[in-house]
Amino acid sequence: MPVITLSRRLLRIALNLKISRWDKLRKMDHFLEDEVIGVEHLLAEPKCNNLGDDVLGFNTFSQETCCNFEEFSTLEFGSIKTDCVARDSNLKLSEKVKEEFLDGVLGRTGAIVLGRKNTISYTCEDYLLDAEFVEEASDLNPMRGPYAVDSRLESKCTVSGGSGCGDEISEVAIAPIPVLQTSSLHSSLLERMTIDELHEAFRNTFGCQTTVTDKQWLKHQLLFGLRNPLVSSNECEGKMISPTSDQDSGRVCTPFTGVFNFKKRRRVQHVKRERHDNLASLKSSSSEERKAMFGFSELGEAENRHVASKRSRKPTRRYIDESLEQNSMRKKRRCRISNTCSSDKILHNGSYKQLCTKGFEAKPFVSREVALKGACIQVPFGEPVRRGHMKKKVHESDGFKDSKLSDSKVDSDMESFSTKSQEDVSGDDYDTWTKTPQKGKSRRKNHIYWSVSEVSKLVEGVSMYGVGRWTEIKRLLFHSSANRTSVDLKDKWRNLLRASCSQLKISREVESKRKHRSKPIPQPILHRVMELASIHPYPRERKKTASVASPLPGTSTTSDKMFPLSTAVRIM
DNA sequence: ATTAGGG
DNA sequence: CCCTAAT
């Protein structure tokens, strides 16, 4: 469905300019800029089409693109109110609805008779969704009836924006605007304004005075300067005259004071960082809903950029959905190309940093973009990780920087190992990265080699907490390691067990050869692993180790030196 | 959410 | 390491 985007600011201006009978118009305004369609274009076709009582085809529109309520607007036309619940500052209307809307609203000359309230919902960036706002919105929800709004005119229409500069709320209460010739265009309206009026409008709009006396310039600024949200967003909040007073009825002002006399109010940002519940609800939402919510893939490039910029702040539900989609796509692809699937997971882990510092290009982004069919949605890397461990990884990612630090500390603690292994690990890791061809070869995740210190830590943890308490070990000994989840610990322990078995055997046979350079796990550790394996029976692995477990505790003299068995046993 | 286990 | 099932 063809989608147009329409700045609500622009819409507001347009409405106010062309419609004289809208007594009150309360809208939120995020001052978004990218999606502005020119005023001229909006005002170009002043038709008086069938408006009917089904105002502007909102219902149809709502059914087409409705999703959650994000913003709430109350339009009052004469004594008839129309409530608009909007989800974003961007109107995304189908062409048909746009025609109806614009033509109807803008071209209307007579009184619009609204038989009922109408709810407008339009697709938007979902990340703006805030539970609190939803609550408020529902509180203000016009479902209560078309005339319920009046009592609420004093209440603030608020919206919580997820973006920093976008969370300003502009309340526009259109004071009784003198009836204007509906046919008169905005330019003529502006033309008729005096310099003082223009100045006031300018001040009210931009929050600052101007000494320019050029009417053309002022006109231009008022009309088109609004397209720049920053200008208006920066206006001081206290300067504005609150238009929401009840004296509105008796107030007479110029059209533009009415139009531009809006107060802005900043609202605390309540958006929560993690929206797993949203994700859950999203998952449970119907496909049509999702399609409606996220079906605006046909956005213009400008909007995409805008979206991207906003996304840098916080992962959106849309993004999450996309990631889910991509996940499924990846799974599908896995059937065909089994090796290219997990390339996009890599960047989420600690080694990505290493990768970057090593001078790699950010290939994961590329792959992601490609996977998104050129959507080029750049996300603050770090999310979304694959399911499950996502939150933890995010949480730990901040501590990643310290990992080296604390690891080195641990190393110093465990002085017995003279393994300054972290650097080696980096090098090894880098080697593994370089080895893997970026093309289709799938490296699993990071595949960060386990350093000896890490292994020792793991062994220590196992000795302290026993086999199977991976979470404990992770929390207490690997807390600083962004990678190394508890699952990793478990896997590593399993591998250690295996390695200890085989390698001990081999080393027993060929003690002097030491051809296993690639496996730098020192013998003491392996011995210790065997000890612990015998002490803490690993559920299934024990069967294997049990047979090999015979040669262990007594035979390890070196292990006693490195790992006093007493400590291990003591725990047990 | 953790763990065990197969791959 | 990844994935899944089981708990």
Short mmCIF file of C-alpha atoms (C1' of nucleotides) in Angstrom, two decimals, chain A residues 345 444-445 448, chain C residues 1-4:
data_model
loop_
_atom_site.label_atom_id
_atom_site.label_comp_id
_atom_site.label_asym_id
_atom_site.label_seq_id
_atom_site.Cartn_x
_atom_site.Cartn_y
_atom_site.Cartn_z
CA LYS A 345 25.77 -13.10 15.62
CA ARG A 444 30.50 -20.44 15.24
CA LYS A 445 30.49 -17.52 17.53
CA ILE A 448 37.84 -17.24 21.80
"C1'" DC C 1 30.34 -23.17 19.97
"C1'" DC C 2 25.56 -23.95 18.76
"C1'" DC C 3 21.26 -25.84 19.61
"C1'" DT C 4 17.81 -28.18 22.03
#
